[in-house]
Each structure stands twice: as structure tokens, then as C-alpha cells.
Amino acid sequence: MPLTIVITHFINLFCVILLIRSGLHILADHPMLYWTDHTRRDNYWLKFGKKKMPADKLWTAHDEAEHIGHYAMPGGAHHEFGLARNWHFTAAIIWLATGAVYWGYMFTTDAWRRLIPTSWSVFPAAWHDLVGYLTLHIPPESAFHPYDALQQLTYAGVAFILPVVMLLTALAMSPAFTNHFPRYTLLFGGRRQVARSLHFLGMIAFSAFIVMHVTMVALVYFARNVKLITFGTTNVDLSAALTVFFAALLFLLIFNVVATYFTLNHRVIMRRILVAIMNPVIHTAFGWMRPRKNYKKEDISPFFRVNGYPPETDEFKQLAAGNYKDWRLKVYGEVEHEFELSLEDIKAYPRQEQITKHICIQGWSAIGEWGGMSMKEIVERAKPKARAKYVVFHAYDVDGNGKSFYEALRLKDMFDTQTILAYEMNWQPLNLEHGAPLRLRCERKLGYKMVKYIKSIEFVEEYKSIGEGRGGYREDNVMFDWEAYI
Ligand SMILES: Nc1nc2c(c(=O)[nH]1)N[C@H]1C(S)=C(S)[C@@H](COP(=O)(O)O)O[C@H]1N2
Ligand SMILES: [Mo]
């Protein structure tokens, strides 16, 4: 067993443990799986948890989140799955890089021949092996072959097919990717939820393999296996091999305990570290993609979840009671022209309309029509100064701790044709639940960037002095990453 395989095998295990743990935490935040993108309370095929939403008053997707225990997952408290996501993507990046080294080794040598069958006869042979195992006919030591047909097929599936399935389904969940390459989603019937469900089933397949693989390694010629997976040769003392083996297991255990501890108790530092690793990679991979997918009228979802309750402040309630006649959008900051617009002024601009798929970070989706004015017009009128790099959308909603909702986006995001300030949804005036009187749509991003109940738009050089300085309410409070492309 070459050293490259020994090392990539270990890093793979390291990453897969983190991926499964964080993946379960992400799933728990919206513990329902569907085959349709028109997600409702009742059209899932699998659901965890027992929460029931009230029929007589407004509930949000946030209320539906479950939590699977502080210590089970490296993810933080209830709904703080931003850290679980940050772990997930960081581990995924390391896992993909390790996979590239592993595949590179397999295909630049003839090592692949041990795993990838080259004759159709592998299928009947595998069947024969399976019947043998099921009827408990373990081959005698002399005839035992670690790569019998059944194992060869299983290893080939796990090393070469399953990772591809995981990557393909992961990409099909990204708003940036799927809006730039709409045809790609046809792999999954155009449905993100199909990819999300398959991603989950892929995790189940991985887990089942791990259980079987570990059982086989432990039961069948353990001493020989331990030498191979630690030193890559049987020509080594068993005690040395066992020492390395248990040291590696201990490392995995300690790493996971420490990672969980830090994630729960030092969330800001943990977020900073993970984001520093993953955001540059994510921005390079997805930042250049331009949303362009427009759905048809008949694609519109009959039901569209809500996330984020309407503002409770007196100021906002008065504006709403007056049908937003006194509401003004304030545009200010690092610009040549600061100005204010009434809803009438905004409606006087050319009306733009788009039918798009909304993807919430929690997992649900829905298709809706949005009508409004292009954000580009605001930028052109305001004339940002050269140093303005970000655009901050401030909202009217204030949480129980007195913190206002806001999100910062890049100035260049404002030039997407699908970045608009919407005052209509499904050809009706935007209602209270979905963000009246005005909300942002920026279709390359996840839902949490699309600020509802907009109060003002501020152009800034940096966002460190706003809120807690992480570029958004969700980034400040539940440790989401900032890019929101995936
Ligand atoms: N002001 C404000 N805007 C917000 C939120 C919020 O809580 N407050 N939630 C965000 C999240 S997480 C999502 S998924 C979308 C939900 O939009 P919807 O309620 O119209 O479905 O709004 C985003 N904009
Ligand atoms: Mo969301």
C-alpha cells in the first residue's frame, strides 16, 4: 500500500467525519426532504422532529428548525448552523483536494486496476461473492482475496462514483451556480430538492459503507490490515502498527472534541478561522457567475414560506398603517449624491420583472415573481465614490436584543440584471410577510441576503463598523459566512 494512499485514506476519514457531523446539523435546521422545489409543510418525503406550526398565526421557517444537541455536532446552538456550514464547506474543500491527490495517484499509476473492474464478468462474480457472504461462506485464508469482485465493485463505487454524486448534488444546491448554469439542474429534473435529497442519501450510502468496511477490516485479518493502513506494508511490527493506529484514532477523537468545544464557546474566533479558509475559495469559484435564470408563469409556487417576522416598531407600524405614504428610502454614504425616494418615485422608474427560485440557507425553496426597479439605477443616480466597495441594506426589523436587521453586499453585485428592489410579488403589491414596502432581490445569493422591509441603503468602504462588523445580521448573530453563493 503506497504512502500516498495511506495518508489520503486518513485525511479522507478526518474530513468525512466532519462532513457527516456538520451535514446532520445543517439538515436539522430544516429537517424535511422533498422531491419538489415547491416546498410546503406537507409535501416532504422524509421529516425529522415533531414540530407543528400554528394554523391561525404567522410562523416562519426559522420556527421549524430542530436542534440535535450541542455536543453531537460541531455547529453551535439552535439555528446557529452557520458554523456547521462553515465546517462543512471547509472540510469539503480539504476533502476535494485530498480526493484530487488520490485520483491523481490512482490514474498516473496502474493502481486503479485494483479498484475499477475492466470486465463485465465482475457482476456475476460479485453476485456469487454476495451469496457466499450472505450464506456465511467466508473464503478460506488461502483463497481469500481482499479485492474479490464484490469488494472491488463496492470500493470502485465509493472511491469513484459516490464522491462525484456528492459534488454534483452539492453544486445543484448553489443559487450562484444554478442561476448561471440553469441547464445543469436538468441532471436532477431541474429540481434543487432532488439534489438535496440525493446528497442526503449519498451520506447514508457513505455511512453504510463505513460501517461495513470497518467491520470487515476488524473481523478479517485485522493484524495484516492494521499494518497496511498505517505503514503501507506487512513488513512491520504489529506493535508499531497498533501504536500508530490508535494514535491516529485518538487524534480524530481529540480533534472532534476540541473542535466542538471551540465551536460552542468561541464562535466568533471559530467563524473567523473557517471563513478565512473557505471564503476565498468560494468567491473564486462562484463569484464570477451571473444569474440569468427566468422561470415561466406556470412554474410559480403556490406556497412561499416566510423567514423573518414583520417589524414590530411603532415607527414601522405607523408607516404600514398609512400604506407607506410617508415611507422614504434613504440612499446615503460614500456617494456624490445622497437622496430620498418615496414609493411613488420608485414606481416611476422603469419596472423590471423576474420569475426566480428563492433558496433559503436552511434548505427550502420556492419560485416567485418579483416586480420592481433595477438596483443599477440607484447606483447610477447616487454615483458612489471610488472608495465605496459595499452596499448595506438596513431594515426596519429590530430583534429582542435591540439589533436591527441589515446585510452588506458587494457594489459589483448591484449591476446584475437580476438585482432589483421589489415592491411587487406575483403581480400583487408586496405584502407584509414578504417584506413590504420594499425588499432586495439578488438572485445569485441565498435568501438571507435579500433584505426585506428596507429602510435605507448605505454605500460604505468597509462594513466593520456596522453591527458587530461581520457584514450582516445573520453573520453577526448566527455565524453565517458572508458570500452566500452556496
Ligand atoms: N429585514 C429582514 N429581511 C430578511 C429576513 C429577516 O429576518 N429580516 N430574513 C431573510 C431570510 S433568512 C430569507 S430566507 C428571506 C425570506 O423571504 P420571505 O420571507 O419573503 O420568504 O428573507 C430574508 N430577508
Ligand atoms: Mo433564509
Short mmCIF file of C-alpha atoms and ligand atoms in Angstrom, two decimals:
data_model
loop_
_atom_site.label_atom_id
_atom_site.label_comp_id
_atom_site.label_asym_id
_atom_site.label_seq_id
_atom_site.Cartn_x
_atom_site.Cartn_y
_atom_site.Cartn_z
CA MET A 1 0.00 0.00 0.00
CA PRO A 2 1.77 3.18 -1.15
CA LEU A 3 2.22 6.00 1.36
CA THR A 4 0.09 8.36 -0.75
CA ILE A 5 -2.84 6.01 -0.23
CA VAL A 6 -2.11 5.62 3.49
CA ILE A 7 -2.11 9.39 4.00
CA THR A 8 -5.07 10.26 1.77
CA HIS A 9 -7.03 7.46 3.44
CA PHE A 10 -6.52 9.11 6.80
CA ILE A 11 -7.31 12.67 5.66
CA ASN A 12 -10.39 11.29 3.93
CA LEU A 13 -11.60 9.79 7.19
CA PHE A 14 -10.84 13.04 9.03
CA CYS A 15 -12.94 15.04 6.55
CA VAL A 16 -15.80 12.56 6.21
CA ILE A 17 -16.40 12.56 9.96
CA LEU A 18 -16.64 16.36 9.95
CA LEU A 19 -18.78 16.36 6.81
CA ILE A 20 -21.30 13.93 8.27
CA ARG A 21 -21.47 15.64 11.64
CA SER A 22 -21.87 19.15 10.22
CA GLY A 23 -24.18 17.89 7.45
CA LEU A 24 -26.60 16.49 10.01
CA HIS A 25 -26.58 19.78 11.86
CA ILE A 26 -27.40 21.63 8.62
CA LEU A 27 -30.21 19.20 7.86
CA ALA A 28 -31.66 19.68 11.35
CA ASP A 29 -32.19 23.36 10.64
CA HIS A 30 -34.78 22.40 8.05
CA PRO A 31 -35.40 18.73 8.82
CA MET A 32 -37.50 17.92 5.78
CA LEU A 33 -36.53 16.43 2.44
CA TYR A 34 -38.57 16.84 -0.72
CA TRP A 35 -38.64 15.83 -4.38
CA THR A 36 -40.21 19.15 -5.43
CA ASP A 37 -38.92 22.72 -5.27
CA HIS A 38 -42.35 23.98 -4.26
CA THR A 39 -41.65 23.09 -0.66
CA ARG A 40 -44.61 23.07 1.73
CA ARG A 41 -45.35 21.82 5.23
CA ASP A 42 -46.84 18.60 3.89
CA ASN A 43 -45.04 17.55 0.72
CA TYR A 44 -41.82 16.16 2.16
CA TRP A 45 -40.85 12.50 1.76
CA LEU A 46 -38.81 12.45 4.95
CA LYS A 47 -39.09 14.55 8.07
CA PHE A 48 -37.28 14.51 11.39
CA GLY A 49 -38.69 16.01 14.56
CA LYS A 50 -42.26 16.59 15.63
CA LYS A 51 -42.75 20.35 15.41
CA LYS A 52 -46.20 21.56 14.37
CA MET A 53 -46.75 25.09 13.08
CA PRO A 54 -49.83 27.04 14.21
CA ALA A 55 -52.68 27.25 11.71
CA ASP A 56 -54.00 30.58 12.97
CA LYS A 57 -50.92 32.76 13.16
CA LEU A 58 -47.81 33.57 11.20
CA TRP A 59 -44.87 31.17 11.58
CA THR A 60 -41.52 31.25 9.83
CA ALA A 61 -39.01 28.71 8.54
CA HIS A 62 -36.84 29.68 11.49
CA ASP A 63 -39.53 28.32 13.85
CA GLU A 64 -39.42 24.96 12.08
CA ALA A 65 -35.75 24.37 12.82
CA GLU A 66 -34.84 21.46 15.08
CA HIS A 67 -31.67 21.10 17.06
CA ILE A 68 -29.84 17.86 17.52
CA GLY A 69 -27.86 18.52 20.65
CA HIS A 70 -24.92 20.73 21.45
CA TYR A 71 -22.39 18.01 21.74
CA ALA A 72 -23.31 15.81 18.84
CA MET A 73 -22.34 18.25 16.10
CA PRO A 74 -19.68 20.92 15.61
CA GLY A 75 -22.31 23.53 14.98
CA GLY A 76 -23.36 25.62 17.94
CA ALA A 77 -26.77 26.17 19.44
CA HIS A 78 -30.27 26.23 17.98
CA HIS A 79 -30.32 27.73 14.48
CA GLU A 80 -26.65 28.61 14.80
CA PHE A 81 -25.92 26.30 11.96
CA GLY A 82 -23.79 28.93 10.25
CA LEU A 83 -20.83 27.35 11.99
CA ALA A 84 -21.93 23.88 10.91
CA ARG A 85 -21.99 25.16 7.33
CA ASN A 86 -18.59 26.74 7.73
CA TRP A 87 -17.23 23.44 8.99
CA HIS A 88 -18.97 21.62 6.17
CA PHE A 89 -17.50 23.74 3.39
CA THR A 90 -14.05 23.92 4.92
CA ALA A 91 -13.98 20.13 5.30
CA ALA A 92 -15.38 19.77 1.78
CA ILE A 93 -12.54 21.86 0.33
CA ILE A 94 -9.91 19.74 2.10
CA TRP A 95 -11.76 16.57 1.12
CA LEU A 96 -11.91 17.55 -2.56
CA ALA A 97 -8.21 18.45 -2.58
CA THR A 98 -7.39 15.10 -0.96
CA GLY A 99 -9.60 13.35 -3.49
CA ALA A 100 -7.71 15.06 -6.30
CA VAL A 101 -4.39 13.79 -4.95
CA TYR A 102 -5.85 10.30 -4.52
CA TRP A 103 -7.35 10.19 -8.01
CA GLY A 104 -4.16 11.68 -9.42
CA TYR A 105 -2.18 8.86 -7.86
CA MET A 106 -4.63 6.17 -8.95
CA PHE A 107 -4.63 7.24 -12.58
CA THR A 108 -0.96 8.14 -13.01
CA THR A 109 -0.03 4.64 -11.80
CA ASP A 110 -1.93 1.48 -12.56
CA ALA A 111 -3.32 1.37 -9.01
CA TRP A 112 -6.81 1.99 -10.42
CA ARG A 113 -6.81 -1.53 -11.86
CA ARG A 114 -7.30 -2.97 -8.40
CA LEU A 115 -10.47 -0.95 -7.88
CA ILE A 116 -12.02 -0.38 -11.26
CA PRO A 117 -13.30 -3.55 -12.90
CA THR A 118 -12.37 -3.98 -16.56
CA SER A 119 -14.62 -6.88 -17.43
CA TRP A 120 -18.37 -7.34 -17.28
CA SER A 121 -17.78 -10.68 -15.59
CA VAL A 122 -17.32 -8.73 -12.36
CA PHE A 123 -21.10 -8.54 -11.99
CA PRO A 124 -21.87 -12.30 -11.93
CA ALA A 125 -18.74 -12.81 -9.83
CA ALA A 126 -19.90 -10.16 -7.35
CA TRP A 127 -23.29 -11.85 -7.14
CA HIS A 128 -21.54 -15.13 -6.38
CA ASP A 129 -19.47 -13.42 -3.65
CA LEU A 130 -22.55 -11.78 -2.19
CA VAL A 131 -24.42 -15.09 -2.00
CA GLY A 132 -21.30 -16.54 -0.38
CA TYR A 133 -21.18 -13.81 2.31
CA LEU A 134 -24.92 -13.91 2.92
CA THR A 135 -24.83 -17.68 3.45
CA LEU A 136 -21.80 -17.13 5.71
CA HIS A 137 -19.34 -18.96 3.48
CA ILE A 138 -16.23 -16.94 4.39
CA PRO A 139 -13.50 -17.93 1.95
CA PRO A 140 -10.60 -19.92 3.48
CA GLU A 141 -7.45 -17.93 4.17
CA SER A 142 -5.66 -19.44 1.16
CA ALA A 143 -8.44 -18.38 -1.20
CA PHE A 144 -9.25 -15.03 0.47
CA HIS A 145 -8.65 -12.07 -1.72
CA PRO A 146 -9.12 -8.56 -0.32
CA TYR A 147 -10.32 -7.41 -3.70
CA ASP A 148 -12.88 -10.02 -4.60
CA ALA A 149 -15.45 -8.95 -7.18
CA LEU A 150 -17.99 -7.70 -4.66
CA GLN A 151 -15.46 -5.64 -2.74
CA GLN A 152 -13.94 -4.35 -5.95
CA LEU A 153 -17.33 -3.07 -7.06
CA THR A 154 -18.05 -1.52 -3.67
CA TYR A 155 -14.67 0.22 -3.46
CA ALA A 156 -14.98 1.47 -7.03
CA GLY A 157 -18.41 2.87 -6.17
CA VAL A 158 -17.20 4.57 -3.01
CA ALA A 159 -13.93 5.92 -4.38
CA PHE A 160 -15.04 6.97 -7.85
CA ILE A 161 -18.82 7.28 -8.09
CA LEU A 162 -20.13 8.41 -4.71
CA PRO A 163 -17.79 11.43 -4.40
CA VAL A 164 -18.90 12.55 -7.86
CA VAL A 165 -22.54 12.21 -6.83
CA MET A 166 -21.84 14.29 -3.72
CA LEU A 167 -20.11 17.03 -5.71
CA LEU A 168 -22.74 17.13 -8.48
CA THR A 169 -25.61 17.29 -5.99
CA ALA A 170 -23.76 19.92 -3.92
CA LEU A 171 -23.38 22.20 -6.95
CA ALA A 172 -27.05 21.78 -7.82
CA MET A 173 -27.94 23.36 -4.46
CA SER A 174 -26.00 26.59 -5.07
CA PRO A 175 -28.02 29.65 -6.14
CA ALA A 176 -24.98 31.20 -7.86
CA PHE A 177 -24.16 28.05 -9.82
CA THR A 178 -27.67 27.01 -10.81
CA ASN A 179 -28.69 30.51 -11.86
CA HIS A 180 -25.61 30.79 -14.05
CA PHE A 181 -25.89 27.27 -15.49
CA PRO A 182 -29.64 26.63 -15.45
CA ARG A 183 -29.34 23.63 -17.79
CA TYR A 184 -27.08 21.88 -15.30
CA THR A 185 -30.02 21.40 -12.97
CA LEU A 186 -31.73 19.23 -15.62
CA LEU A 187 -29.48 16.45 -14.31
CA PHE A 188 -31.87 16.46 -11.36
CA GLY A 189 -35.05 17.23 -13.25
CA GLY A 190 -34.45 20.96 -12.77
CA ARG A 191 -35.03 20.49 -9.06
CA ARG A 192 -32.74 21.56 -6.31
CA GLN A 193 -34.65 19.47 -3.78
CA VAL A 194 -33.92 16.31 -5.77
CA ALA A 195 -30.21 17.11 -5.48
CA ARG A 196 -30.61 17.88 -1.78
CA SER A 197 -32.38 14.57 -1.17
CA LEU A 198 -29.76 12.64 -3.15
CA HIS A 199 -27.00 14.41 -1.23
CA PHE A 200 -28.59 13.08 1.95
CA LEU A 201 -28.95 9.56 0.51
CA GLY A 202 -25.30 9.72 -0.60
CA MET A 203 -24.37 10.44 3.02
CA ILE A 204 -26.39 7.39 4.09
CA ALA A 205 -24.54 5.28 1.50
CA PHE A 206 -21.18 6.58 2.76
CA SER A 207 -22.14 5.80 6.34
CA ALA A 208 -23.30 2.30 5.45
CA PHE A 209 -20.03 1.69 3.63
CA ILE A 210 -18.00 2.92 6.59
CA VAL A 211 -19.80 0.54 8.95
CA MET A 212 -19.30 -2.43 6.62
CA HIS A 213 -15.74 -1.53 5.76
CA VAL A 214 -14.69 -1.11 9.39
CA THR A 215 -16.41 -4.37 10.33
CA MET A 216 -14.63 -6.27 7.55
CA VAL A 217 -11.26 -4.75 8.40
CA ALA A 218 -11.70 -5.65 12.05
CA LEU A 219 -13.03 -9.14 11.52
CA VAL A 220 -10.98 -10.41 8.60
CA TYR A 221 -7.19 -10.48 9.14
CA PHE A 222 -7.08 -7.39 11.39
CA ALA A 223 -3.32 -7.59 12.08
CA ARG A 224 -2.49 -7.56 8.38
CA ASN A 225 -4.92 -4.67 7.72
CA VAL A 226 -3.59 -2.54 10.56
CA LYS A 227 -0.05 -2.83 9.21
CA LEU A 228 -1.21 -1.85 5.72
CA ILE A 229 -3.26 1.18 6.73
CA THR A 230 -0.53 2.62 8.96
CA PHE A 231 2.80 1.76 7.30
CA GLY A 232 1.58 0.53 3.94
CA THR A 233 3.44 -2.76 4.33
CA THR A 234 3.03 -6.04 6.21
CA ASN A 235 6.78 -5.93 6.82
CA VAL A 236 6.48 -4.10 10.13
CA ASP A 237 5.96 -4.94 13.81
CA LEU A 238 2.35 -5.30 14.84
CA SER A 239 3.01 -3.25 17.98
CA ALA A 240 4.34 -0.33 15.93
CA ALA A 241 1.36 -0.55 13.60
CA LEU A 242 -1.09 -0.66 16.51
CA THR A 243 0.59 2.35 18.15
CA VAL A 244 0.21 4.46 15.03
CA PHE A 245 -3.32 3.15 14.50
CA PHE A 246 -4.56 4.08 17.98
CA ALA A 247 -2.65 7.37 17.98
CA ALA A 248 -4.49 8.28 14.77
CA LEU A 249 -7.85 7.34 16.28
CA LEU A 250 -7.05 9.32 19.41
CA PHE A 251 -6.14 12.32 17.27
CA LEU A 252 -9.52 12.13 15.49
CA LEU A 253 -11.33 11.90 18.80
CA ILE A 254 -9.45 14.80 20.41
CA PHE A 255 -9.78 16.95 17.30
CA ASN A 256 -13.53 16.47 17.26
CA VAL A 257 -13.92 17.18 20.96
CA VAL A 258 -11.78 20.32 20.78
CA ALA A 259 -13.47 21.48 17.56
CA THR A 260 -16.88 21.08 19.18
CA TYR A 261 -15.76 22.89 22.31
CA PHE A 262 -14.37 25.83 20.34
CA THR A 263 -17.40 25.96 18.09
CA LEU A 264 -19.71 26.25 21.08
CA ASN A 265 -17.61 28.54 23.24
CA HIS A 266 -15.59 30.67 20.84
CA ARG A 267 -17.99 31.09 17.97
CA VAL A 268 -16.56 34.36 16.65
CA ILE A 269 -12.99 33.07 16.51
CA MET A 270 -14.14 29.78 15.05
CA ARG A 271 -16.10 31.57 12.35
CA ARG A 272 -13.14 33.80 11.56
CA ILE A 273 -10.81 30.83 11.09
CA LEU A 274 -13.17 28.78 8.95
CA VAL A 275 -14.30 31.73 6.84
CA ALA A 276 -10.68 32.73 6.24
CA ILE A 277 -10.08 29.31 4.71
CA MET A 278 -13.28 28.87 2.76
CA ASN A 279 -14.46 32.29 1.57
CA PRO A 280 -11.54 32.99 -0.81
CA VAL A 281 -12.07 29.58 -2.41
CA ILE A 282 -15.83 30.07 -2.63
CA HIS A 283 -15.51 33.59 -4.03
CA THR A 284 -13.00 32.47 -6.67
CA ALA A 285 -15.16 29.51 -7.66
CA PHE A 286 -18.57 31.20 -7.70
CA GLY A 287 -18.04 34.98 -7.61
CA TRP A 288 -17.88 35.42 -11.40
CA MET A 289 -21.19 33.67 -12.07
CA ARG A 290 -24.08 35.87 -13.24
CA PRO A 291 -27.66 34.91 -12.51
CA ARG A 292 -29.85 34.65 -15.60
CA LYS A 293 -32.50 32.03 -14.99
CA ASN A 294 -36.05 33.20 -15.54
CA TYR A 295 -38.91 30.79 -14.90
CA LYS A 296 -42.33 30.77 -16.52
CA LYS A 297 -45.56 31.92 -15.01
CA GLU A 298 -46.77 28.33 -14.62
CA ASP A 299 -43.66 27.47 -12.57
CA ILE A 300 -44.67 29.80 -9.71
CA SER A 301 -45.04 28.07 -6.34
CA PRO A 302 -48.50 28.13 -4.77
CA PHE A 303 -46.90 28.43 -1.33
CA PHE A 304 -43.92 30.60 -0.35
CA ARG A 305 -42.52 30.28 3.16
CA VAL A 306 -41.72 33.32 5.26
CA ASN A 307 -38.49 33.93 7.13
CA GLY A 308 -38.18 36.97 9.36
CA TYR A 309 -41.24 38.46 11.09
CA PRO A 310 -42.60 41.90 10.13
CA PRO A 311 -41.09 44.75 12.19
CA GLU A 312 -42.80 45.49 15.50
CA THR A 313 -41.59 49.06 15.98
CA ASP A 314 -44.10 51.90 16.28
CA GLU A 315 -42.31 53.75 13.53
CA PHE A 316 -42.85 50.91 11.08
CA LYS A 317 -46.40 50.17 12.19
CA GLN A 318 -47.34 53.79 11.55
CA LEU A 319 -45.80 53.70 8.09
CA ALA A 320 -47.67 50.48 7.32
CA ALA A 321 -50.96 51.91 8.66
CA GLY A 322 -50.54 54.87 6.32
CA ASN A 323 -49.96 52.47 3.41
CA TYR A 324 -46.31 53.63 3.27
CA LYS A 325 -47.21 57.12 2.04
CA ASP A 326 -44.72 58.62 4.49
CA TRP A 327 -42.11 55.95 3.94
CA ARG A 328 -38.89 57.17 2.30
CA LEU A 329 -35.94 55.20 1.04
CA LYS A 330 -32.79 56.97 2.15
CA VAL A 331 -29.69 56.49 -0.02
CA TYR A 332 -26.50 57.77 1.59
CA GLY A 333 -22.88 57.13 2.50
CA GLU A 334 -19.84 57.22 0.23
CA VAL A 335 -21.68 58.75 -2.74
CA GLU A 336 -21.67 62.00 -4.73
CA HIS A 337 -25.44 62.38 -4.34
CA GLU A 338 -27.41 61.40 -1.29
CA PHE A 339 -31.15 61.32 -1.88
CA GLU A 340 -34.52 60.04 -0.71
CA LEU A 341 -37.24 58.30 -2.71
CA SER A 342 -40.90 57.73 -1.96
CA LEU A 343 -42.64 54.58 -3.10
CA GLU A 344 -44.21 56.67 -5.88
CA ASP A 345 -40.77 57.86 -7.02
CA ILE A 346 -39.56 54.27 -7.08
CA LYS A 347 -42.54 53.10 -9.12
CA ALA A 348 -41.86 55.88 -11.63
CA TYR A 349 -38.64 54.16 -12.65
CA PRO A 350 -38.86 51.51 -15.41
CA ARG A 351 -40.49 48.41 -13.94
CA GLN A 352 -38.47 45.24 -14.12
CA GLU A 353 -39.84 41.79 -13.54
CA GLN A 354 -38.29 38.40 -12.92
CA ILE A 355 -39.50 34.92 -12.00
CA THR A 356 -36.86 33.24 -9.90
CA LYS A 357 -36.22 30.44 -7.46
CA HIS A 358 -35.66 31.58 -3.90
CA ILE A 359 -33.23 29.40 -1.96
CA CYS A 360 -33.08 29.77 1.78
CA ILE A 361 -29.90 28.79 3.55
CA GLN A 362 -31.98 26.44 5.69
CA GLY A 363 -32.85 24.31 2.68
CA TRP A 364 -36.34 25.18 1.46
CA SER A 365 -37.11 26.75 -1.89
CA ALA A 366 -39.97 28.41 -3.79
CA ILE A 367 -40.45 30.12 -7.14
CA GLY A 368 -41.98 33.57 -7.28
CA GLU A 369 -42.40 36.61 -9.49
CA TRP A 370 -40.81 39.88 -8.38
CA GLY A 371 -41.51 43.31 -9.84
CA GLY A 372 -39.50 46.41 -9.01
CA MET A 373 -36.77 48.79 -10.05
CA SER A 374 -33.25 47.90 -11.07
CA MET A 375 -30.67 48.46 -8.34
CA LYS A 376 -28.33 49.75 -11.03
CA GLU A 377 -30.48 52.87 -11.37
CA ILE A 378 -29.96 53.68 -7.70
CA VAL A 379 -26.20 53.24 -8.02
CA GLU A 380 -26.05 55.41 -11.14
CA ARG A 381 -28.04 58.16 -9.51
CA ALA A 382 -26.03 58.03 -6.26
CA LYS A 383 -22.63 57.94 -8.02
CA PRO A 384 -20.58 56.02 -5.47
CA LYS A 385 -17.15 57.44 -4.69
CA ALA A 386 -14.17 55.38 -5.78
CA ARG A 387 -13.63 54.06 -2.28
CA ALA A 388 -17.17 52.66 -1.90
CA LYS A 389 -16.95 48.87 -2.04
CA TYR A 390 -20.04 47.58 -0.29
CA VAL A 391 -23.72 48.41 -0.22
CA VAL A 392 -25.53 47.96 3.08
CA PHE A 393 -29.29 47.43 3.17
CA HIS A 394 -30.74 48.49 6.51
CA ALA A 395 -34.15 47.15 7.53
CA TYR A 396 -36.88 48.19 9.98
CA ASP A 397 -36.99 44.96 11.98
CA VAL A 398 -35.27 45.01 15.35
CA ASP A 399 -34.79 41.82 17.39
CA GLY A 400 -35.38 41.25 21.11
CA ASN A 401 -31.84 42.41 21.85
CA GLY A 402 -32.33 45.69 20.01
CA LYS A 403 -30.27 44.69 16.98
CA SER A 404 -31.52 45.79 13.55
CA PHE A 405 -31.52 43.57 10.52
CA TYR A 406 -29.06 44.57 7.78
CA GLU A 407 -26.94 42.86 5.14
CA ALA A 408 -23.93 44.10 3.17
CA LEU A 409 -23.29 43.08 -0.43
CA ARG A 410 -20.55 43.95 -2.89
CA LEU A 411 -21.06 47.05 -5.00
CA LYS A 412 -20.50 44.92 -8.09
CA ASP A 413 -23.45 42.66 -7.13
CA MET A 414 -25.67 45.69 -7.78
CA PHE A 415 -25.00 45.51 -11.52
CA ASP A 416 -26.55 42.08 -12.06
CA THR A 417 -29.68 42.41 -14.17
CA GLN A 418 -31.44 40.33 -11.52
CA THR A 419 -30.58 42.63 -8.62
CA ILE A 420 -33.73 44.64 -8.03
CA LEU A 421 -35.67 46.47 -5.35
CA ALA A 422 -39.00 44.68 -5.43
CA TYR A 423 -42.33 46.29 -4.49
CA GLU A 424 -44.43 43.54 -6.09
CA MET A 425 -44.64 39.81 -5.65
CA ASN A 426 -46.64 37.61 -8.01
CA TRP A 427 -48.08 40.79 -9.62
CA GLN A 428 -49.52 41.99 -6.30
CA PRO A 429 -48.17 44.77 -4.10
CA LEU A 430 -45.53 43.20 -1.86
CA ASN A 431 -47.33 42.04 1.28
CA LEU A 432 -46.24 42.49 4.86
CA GLU A 433 -44.87 38.96 5.37
CA HIS A 434 -42.65 39.08 2.31
CA GLY A 435 -41.11 42.47 3.03
CA ALA A 436 -43.39 45.45 2.32
CA PRO A 437 -42.90 48.07 1.17
CA LEU A 438 -39.59 47.23 -0.50
CA ARG A 439 -37.17 44.31 -0.48
CA LEU A 440 -33.97 43.34 -2.21
CA ARG A 441 -33.71 40.51 -4.75
CA CYS A 442 -30.16 39.48 -5.64
CA GLU A 443 -30.58 36.12 -7.29
CA ARG A 444 -27.01 34.87 -7.10
CA LYS A 445 -27.30 34.78 -3.31
CA LEU A 446 -29.06 32.77 -0.65
CA GLY A 447 -32.27 34.19 0.85
CA TYR A 448 -30.75 35.78 3.94
CA LYS A 449 -29.00 38.43 1.82
CA MET A 450 -32.29 39.64 0.37
CA VAL A 451 -33.26 42.20 2.96
CA LYS A 452 -36.97 42.84 3.49
CA TYR A 453 -38.58 45.97 5.00
CA ILE A 454 -35.83 48.18 3.61
CA LYS A 455 -35.30 51.45 5.42
CA SER A 456 -32.14 52.80 3.83
CA ILE A 457 -29.25 51.94 1.54
CA GLU A 458 -25.78 52.91 2.63
CA PHE A 459 -22.63 52.82 0.49
CA VAL A 460 -19.52 52.05 2.52
CA GLU A 461 -15.83 51.44 2.14
CA GLU A 462 -15.89 48.65 4.71
CA TYR A 463 -18.57 47.14 6.94
CA LYS A 464 -16.54 46.58 10.11
CA SER A 465 -18.16 49.46 11.96
CA ILE A 466 -21.72 48.28 11.28
CA GLY A 467 -23.47 45.91 13.70
CA GLU A 468 -20.86 43.54 15.03
CA GLY A 469 -18.79 44.05 11.91
CA ARG A 470 -19.26 40.76 10.12
CA GLY A 471 -21.22 42.15 7.19
CA GLY A 472 -24.76 41.24 8.14
CA TYR A 473 -27.27 40.46 10.85
CA ARG A 474 -27.12 36.72 10.21
CA GLU A 475 -23.32 36.79 10.04
CA ASP A 476 -23.25 38.66 13.37
CA ASN A 477 -25.78 36.51 15.17
CA VAL A 478 -25.79 33.01 13.77
CA MET A 479 -22.30 32.94 12.26
CA PHE A 480 -23.27 32.54 8.62
CA ASP A 481 -20.49 33.04 6.13
CA TRP A 482 -20.64 36.24 4.11
CA GLU A 483 -20.59 35.14 0.46
CA ALA A 484 -23.92 33.25 0.37
CA TYR A 485 -23.19 31.75 -3.06
CA ILE A 486 -23.68 28.17 -1.83
N1 LIG B 1 -35.49 42.50 7.15
C1 LIG B 1 -35.35 41.15 7.03
N2 LIG B 1 -35.07 40.65 5.82
C2 LIG B 1 -34.92 39.30 5.65
C3 LIG B 1 -35.00 38.41 6.76
C4 LIG B 1 -35.27 38.99 8.03
O1 LIG B 1 -35.35 38.26 9.04
N3 LIG B 1 -35.45 40.35 8.12
N4 LIG B 1 -34.84 37.06 6.56
C5 LIG B 1 -34.11 36.65 5.35
C6 LIG B 1 -34.21 35.21 5.05
S1 LIG B 1 -33.31 34.15 6.00
C7 LIG B 1 -34.90 34.75 3.96
S2 LIG B 1 -34.87 33.12 3.52
C8 LIG B 1 -35.76 35.64 3.18
C9 LIG B 1 -37.18 35.14 3.24
O2 LIG B 1 -38.01 35.88 2.43
P1 LIG B 1 -39.58 35.61 2.51
O3 LIG B 1 -40.00 35.83 3.94
O4 LIG B 1 -40.19 36.55 1.57
O5 LIG B 1 -39.79 34.18 2.12
O6 LIG B 1 -35.75 36.97 3.65
C10 LIG B 1 -34.51 37.43 4.12
N5 LIG B 1 -34.65 38.84 4.41
MO MO B 2 -33.24 32.10 4.92
#
